[in-house]
Short mmCIF file of C-alpha atoms in Angstrom, two decimals:
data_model
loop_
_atom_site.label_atom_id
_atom_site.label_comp_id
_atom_site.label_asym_id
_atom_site.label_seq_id
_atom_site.Cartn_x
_atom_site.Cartn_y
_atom_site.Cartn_z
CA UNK A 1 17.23 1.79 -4.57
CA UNK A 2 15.54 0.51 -1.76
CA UNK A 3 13.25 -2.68 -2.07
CA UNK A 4 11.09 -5.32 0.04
CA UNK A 5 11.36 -8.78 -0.82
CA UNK A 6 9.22 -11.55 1.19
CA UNK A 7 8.10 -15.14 0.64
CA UNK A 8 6.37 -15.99 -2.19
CA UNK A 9 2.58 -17.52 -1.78
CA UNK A 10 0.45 -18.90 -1.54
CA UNK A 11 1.00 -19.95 2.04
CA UNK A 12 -1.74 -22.67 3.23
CA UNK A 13 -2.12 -23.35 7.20
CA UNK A 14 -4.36 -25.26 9.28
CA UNK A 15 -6.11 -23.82 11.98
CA UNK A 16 -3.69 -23.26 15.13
CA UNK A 17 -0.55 -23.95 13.03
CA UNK A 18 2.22 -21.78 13.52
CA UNK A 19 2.92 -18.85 11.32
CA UNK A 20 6.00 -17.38 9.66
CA UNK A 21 6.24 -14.83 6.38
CA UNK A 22 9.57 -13.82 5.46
CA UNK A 23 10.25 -10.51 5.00
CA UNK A 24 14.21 -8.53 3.67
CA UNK A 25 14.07 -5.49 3.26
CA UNK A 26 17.12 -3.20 1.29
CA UNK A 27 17.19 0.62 2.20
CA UNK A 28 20.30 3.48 2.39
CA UNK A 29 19.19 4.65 5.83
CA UNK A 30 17.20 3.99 8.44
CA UNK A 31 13.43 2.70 7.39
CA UNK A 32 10.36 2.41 9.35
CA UNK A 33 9.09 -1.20 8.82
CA UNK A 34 5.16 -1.82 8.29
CA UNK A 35 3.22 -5.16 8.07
CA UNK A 36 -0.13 -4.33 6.22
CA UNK A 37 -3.01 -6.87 5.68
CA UNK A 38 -5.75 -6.70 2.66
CA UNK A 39 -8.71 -8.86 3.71
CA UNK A 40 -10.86 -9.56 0.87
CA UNK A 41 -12.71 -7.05 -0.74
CA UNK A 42 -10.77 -4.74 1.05
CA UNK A 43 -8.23 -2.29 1.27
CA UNK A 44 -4.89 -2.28 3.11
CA UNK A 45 -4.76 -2.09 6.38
CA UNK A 46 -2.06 -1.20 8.42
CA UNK A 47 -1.32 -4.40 10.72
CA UNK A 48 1.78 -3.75 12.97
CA UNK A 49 5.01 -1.24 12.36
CA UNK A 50 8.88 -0.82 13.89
CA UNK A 51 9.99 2.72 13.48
CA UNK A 52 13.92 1.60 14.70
CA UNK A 53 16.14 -1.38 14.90
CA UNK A 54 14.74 -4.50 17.76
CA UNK A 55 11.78 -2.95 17.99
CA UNK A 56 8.81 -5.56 18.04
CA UNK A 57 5.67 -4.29 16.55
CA UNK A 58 2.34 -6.44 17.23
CA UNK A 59 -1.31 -6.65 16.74
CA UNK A 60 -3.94 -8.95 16.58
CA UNK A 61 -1.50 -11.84 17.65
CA UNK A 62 0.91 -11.36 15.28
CA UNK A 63 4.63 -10.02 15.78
CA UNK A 64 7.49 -9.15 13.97
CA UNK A 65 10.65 -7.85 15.20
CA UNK A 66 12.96 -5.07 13.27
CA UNK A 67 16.68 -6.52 12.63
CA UNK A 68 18.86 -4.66 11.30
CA UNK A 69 21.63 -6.55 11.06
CA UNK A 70 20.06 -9.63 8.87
CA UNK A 71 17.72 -6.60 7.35
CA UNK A 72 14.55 -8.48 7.95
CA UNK A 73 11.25 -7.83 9.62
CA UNK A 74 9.47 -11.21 9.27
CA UNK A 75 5.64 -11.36 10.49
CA UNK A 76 4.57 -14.18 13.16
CA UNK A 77 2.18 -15.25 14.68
CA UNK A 78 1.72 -18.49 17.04
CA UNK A 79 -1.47 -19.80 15.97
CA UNK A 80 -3.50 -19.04 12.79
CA UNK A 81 -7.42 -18.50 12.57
CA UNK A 82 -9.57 -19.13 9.69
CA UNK A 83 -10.41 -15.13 9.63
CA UNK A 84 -6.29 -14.25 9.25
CA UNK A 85 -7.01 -15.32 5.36
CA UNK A 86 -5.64 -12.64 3.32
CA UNK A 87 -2.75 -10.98 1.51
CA UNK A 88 0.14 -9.54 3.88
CA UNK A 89 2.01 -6.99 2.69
CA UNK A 90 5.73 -6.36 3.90
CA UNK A 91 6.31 -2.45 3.73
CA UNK A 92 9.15 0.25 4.34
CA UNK A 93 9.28 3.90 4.40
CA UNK A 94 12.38 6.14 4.66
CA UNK A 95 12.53 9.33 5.62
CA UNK A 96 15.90 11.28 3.45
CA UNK A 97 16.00 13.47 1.10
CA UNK A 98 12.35 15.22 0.36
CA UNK A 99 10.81 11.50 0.65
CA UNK A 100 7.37 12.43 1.75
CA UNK A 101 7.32 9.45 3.54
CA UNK A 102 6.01 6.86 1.04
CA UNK A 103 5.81 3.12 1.26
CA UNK A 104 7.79 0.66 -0.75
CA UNK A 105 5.58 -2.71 -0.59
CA UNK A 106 6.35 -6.09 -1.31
CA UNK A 107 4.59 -8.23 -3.66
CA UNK A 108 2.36 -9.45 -0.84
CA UNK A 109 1.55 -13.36 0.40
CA UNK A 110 -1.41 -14.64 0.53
CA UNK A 111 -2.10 -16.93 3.53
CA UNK A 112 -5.25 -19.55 3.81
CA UNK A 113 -6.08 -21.07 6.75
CA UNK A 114 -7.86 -23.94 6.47
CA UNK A 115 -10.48 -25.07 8.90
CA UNK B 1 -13.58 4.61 11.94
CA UNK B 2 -13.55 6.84 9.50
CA UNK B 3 -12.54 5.64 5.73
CA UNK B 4 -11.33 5.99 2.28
CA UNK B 5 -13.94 5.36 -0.02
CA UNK B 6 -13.20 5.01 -3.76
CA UNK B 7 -15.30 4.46 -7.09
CA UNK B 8 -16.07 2.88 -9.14
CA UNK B 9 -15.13 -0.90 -7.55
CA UNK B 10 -14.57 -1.85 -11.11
CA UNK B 11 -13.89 0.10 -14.29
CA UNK B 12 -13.65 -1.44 -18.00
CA UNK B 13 -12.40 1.10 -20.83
CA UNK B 14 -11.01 0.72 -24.00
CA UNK B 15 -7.08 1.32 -24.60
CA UNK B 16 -7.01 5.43 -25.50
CA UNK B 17 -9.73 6.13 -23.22
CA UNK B 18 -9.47 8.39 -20.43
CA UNK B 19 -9.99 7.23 -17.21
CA UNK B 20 -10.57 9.11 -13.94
CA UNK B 21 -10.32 7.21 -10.80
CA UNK B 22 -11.86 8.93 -7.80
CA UNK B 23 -11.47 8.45 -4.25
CA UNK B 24 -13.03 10.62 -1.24
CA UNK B 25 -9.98 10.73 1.40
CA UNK B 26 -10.91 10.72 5.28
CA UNK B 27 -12.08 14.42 5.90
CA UNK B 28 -9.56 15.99 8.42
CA UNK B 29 -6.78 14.31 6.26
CA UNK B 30 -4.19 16.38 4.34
CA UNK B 31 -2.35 13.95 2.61
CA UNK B 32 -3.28 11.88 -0.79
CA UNK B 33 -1.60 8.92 -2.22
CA UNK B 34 -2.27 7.04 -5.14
CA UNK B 35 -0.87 3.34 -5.62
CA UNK B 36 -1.63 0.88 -7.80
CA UNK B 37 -0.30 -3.18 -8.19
CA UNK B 38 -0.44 -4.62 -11.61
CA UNK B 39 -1.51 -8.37 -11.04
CA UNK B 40 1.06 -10.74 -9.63
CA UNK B 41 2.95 -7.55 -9.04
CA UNK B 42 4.39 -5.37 -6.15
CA UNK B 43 2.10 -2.46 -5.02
CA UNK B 44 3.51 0.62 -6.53
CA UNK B 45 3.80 4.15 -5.54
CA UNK B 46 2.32 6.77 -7.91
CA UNK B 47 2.04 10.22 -6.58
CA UNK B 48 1.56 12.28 -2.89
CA UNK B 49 -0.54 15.60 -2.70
CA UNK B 50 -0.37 17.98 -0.50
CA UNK B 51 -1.50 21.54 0.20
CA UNK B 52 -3.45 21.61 -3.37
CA UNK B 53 -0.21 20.40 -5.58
CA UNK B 54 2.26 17.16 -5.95
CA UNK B 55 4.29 16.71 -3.34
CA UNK B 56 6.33 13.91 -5.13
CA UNK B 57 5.58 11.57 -7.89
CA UNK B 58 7.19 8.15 -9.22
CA UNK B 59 9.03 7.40 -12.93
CA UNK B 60 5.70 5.53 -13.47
CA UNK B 61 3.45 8.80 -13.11
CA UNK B 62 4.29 10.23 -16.74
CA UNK B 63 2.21 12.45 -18.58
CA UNK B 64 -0.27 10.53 -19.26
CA UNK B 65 -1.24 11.01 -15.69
CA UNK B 66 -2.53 13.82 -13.42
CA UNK B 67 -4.12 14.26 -10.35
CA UNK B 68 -6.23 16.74 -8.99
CA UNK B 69 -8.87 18.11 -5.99
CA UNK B 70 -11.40 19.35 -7.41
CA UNK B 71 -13.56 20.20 -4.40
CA UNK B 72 -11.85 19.90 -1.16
CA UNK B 73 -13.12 16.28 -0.29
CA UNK B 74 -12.99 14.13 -3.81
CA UNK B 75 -9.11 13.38 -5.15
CA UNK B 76 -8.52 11.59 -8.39
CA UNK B 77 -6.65 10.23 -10.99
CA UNK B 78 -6.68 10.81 -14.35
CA UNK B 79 -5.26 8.83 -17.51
CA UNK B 80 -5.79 10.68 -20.33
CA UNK B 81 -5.09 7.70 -23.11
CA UNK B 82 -4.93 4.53 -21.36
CA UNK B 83 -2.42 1.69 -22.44
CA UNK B 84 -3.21 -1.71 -21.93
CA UNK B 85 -0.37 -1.86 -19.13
CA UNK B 86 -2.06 0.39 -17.30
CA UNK B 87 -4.63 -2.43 -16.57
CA UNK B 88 -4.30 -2.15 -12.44
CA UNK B 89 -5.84 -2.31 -8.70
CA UNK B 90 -5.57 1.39 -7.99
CA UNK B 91 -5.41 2.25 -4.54
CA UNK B 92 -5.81 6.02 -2.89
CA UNK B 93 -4.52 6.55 0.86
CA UNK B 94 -4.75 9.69 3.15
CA UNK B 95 -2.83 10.75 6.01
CA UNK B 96 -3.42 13.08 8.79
CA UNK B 97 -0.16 14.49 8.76
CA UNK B 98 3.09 13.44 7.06
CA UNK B 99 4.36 10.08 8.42
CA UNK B 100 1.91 9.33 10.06
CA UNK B 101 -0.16 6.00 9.52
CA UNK B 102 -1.74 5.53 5.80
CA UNK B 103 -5.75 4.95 5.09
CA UNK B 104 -6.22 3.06 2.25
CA UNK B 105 -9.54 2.64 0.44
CA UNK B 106 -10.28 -0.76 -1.43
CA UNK B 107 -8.94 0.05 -4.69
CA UNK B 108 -10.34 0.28 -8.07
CA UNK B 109 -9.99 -2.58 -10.55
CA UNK B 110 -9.30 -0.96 -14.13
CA UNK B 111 -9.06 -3.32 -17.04
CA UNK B 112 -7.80 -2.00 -20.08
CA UNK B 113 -8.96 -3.74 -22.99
#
């Protein structure tokens, strides 16, 4: 069946450092790829998507590009903040079958940035 | 911006208990979700809802669970006899429309003891 698999955490930065999360991805078609972000004490929130293959999706600073052919959609960003602490959450949703469109996750990464 | 609210933050029970999580989607939304991530675990899919009935559920949502609208603006989950396993963030998400982007509230924290 289809799965998400990305880096395990924690993930500890300095402020300004540079910013990778890994993120594969196994599906039978043709997902939609979603980056979400739970700040905490709060819910997910949806931080950047790819609906097809080389699309880029960003927000907020952060990228990720859709690659089919390595199956990955790995999150970026070029320099961290202190407020970009949380748990990121690599996502896919497939549309076959009856799927009603619902998301596989990851098992999330949590990032720190320190000061 | 609008959002999914859900209560309580934080619910204890003992194992057998029933449970029911509730959750107060976005109002013009037609589409309910429930998720949950055991600790240290991958965020699961439970169950969608639409138009008053299931739309599609996962091997995890058994009997044991149910879902339900009672008043056209609270959705919740019910465990009827709750297994320590079932010790969980729960999280409910609305859509406007299918595909379209999820809402997620901020979960509920059950602990099973």
């Amino acid at each position: 069946g289809d799965s998400v698999t990305q880096m395990e955490g924690p993930v500890t930065l300095s402020e300004e450092a540079f910013l990778t999360i890994n993120c594969t991805y196994t599906a039978t078609g043709y997902p939609s790829l979603f980056w979400y972000v739970q700040y905490p004490g709060e819910g997910l929130q949806l931080l950047l998507k790819a609906t097809k293959a080389d699309d880029k999706g960003s927000n907020k600073g952060f990228e990720a590009t859709y690659r089919k052919e390595t199956t990955s959609f790995h999150l970026e960003k070029g320099s961290v903040q202190v407020s970009d602490s949380a748990v990121y959450f690599c996502a896919l949703s497939e549309r076959y079958g009856g799927s009603q469109g619902n998301l596989i996750f990851g098992k999330g990464t949590k990032l720190s940035v320190k000061p | 911006e609008p959002e999914v609210t859900q209560t309580p933050s934080h619910q204890v029970t003992q194992m057998g208990q029933e449970v029911i999580l509730r959750c107060v989607p976005i109002s013009n939304h037609l589409y309910f979700y429930w998720y949950r991530q055991i600790l240290g675990q991958k965020v699961e899919f439970l169950v969608s809802f639409y138009n008053n009935e299931i739309s599609e559920k996962s091997e995890i949502f058994d009997d044991q669970f149910s879902v339900e609208r009672p008043d056209g603006s609270n959705f919740t989950l019910k465990i009827r006899s709750t297994k320590l396993e079932d010790s969980a963030m729960y999280f409910c998400a609305s859509s406007e429309a299918l595909w379209q982007r999820l809402h997620f509230g901020n979960g509920t924290r059950l602990t099973v003891t």
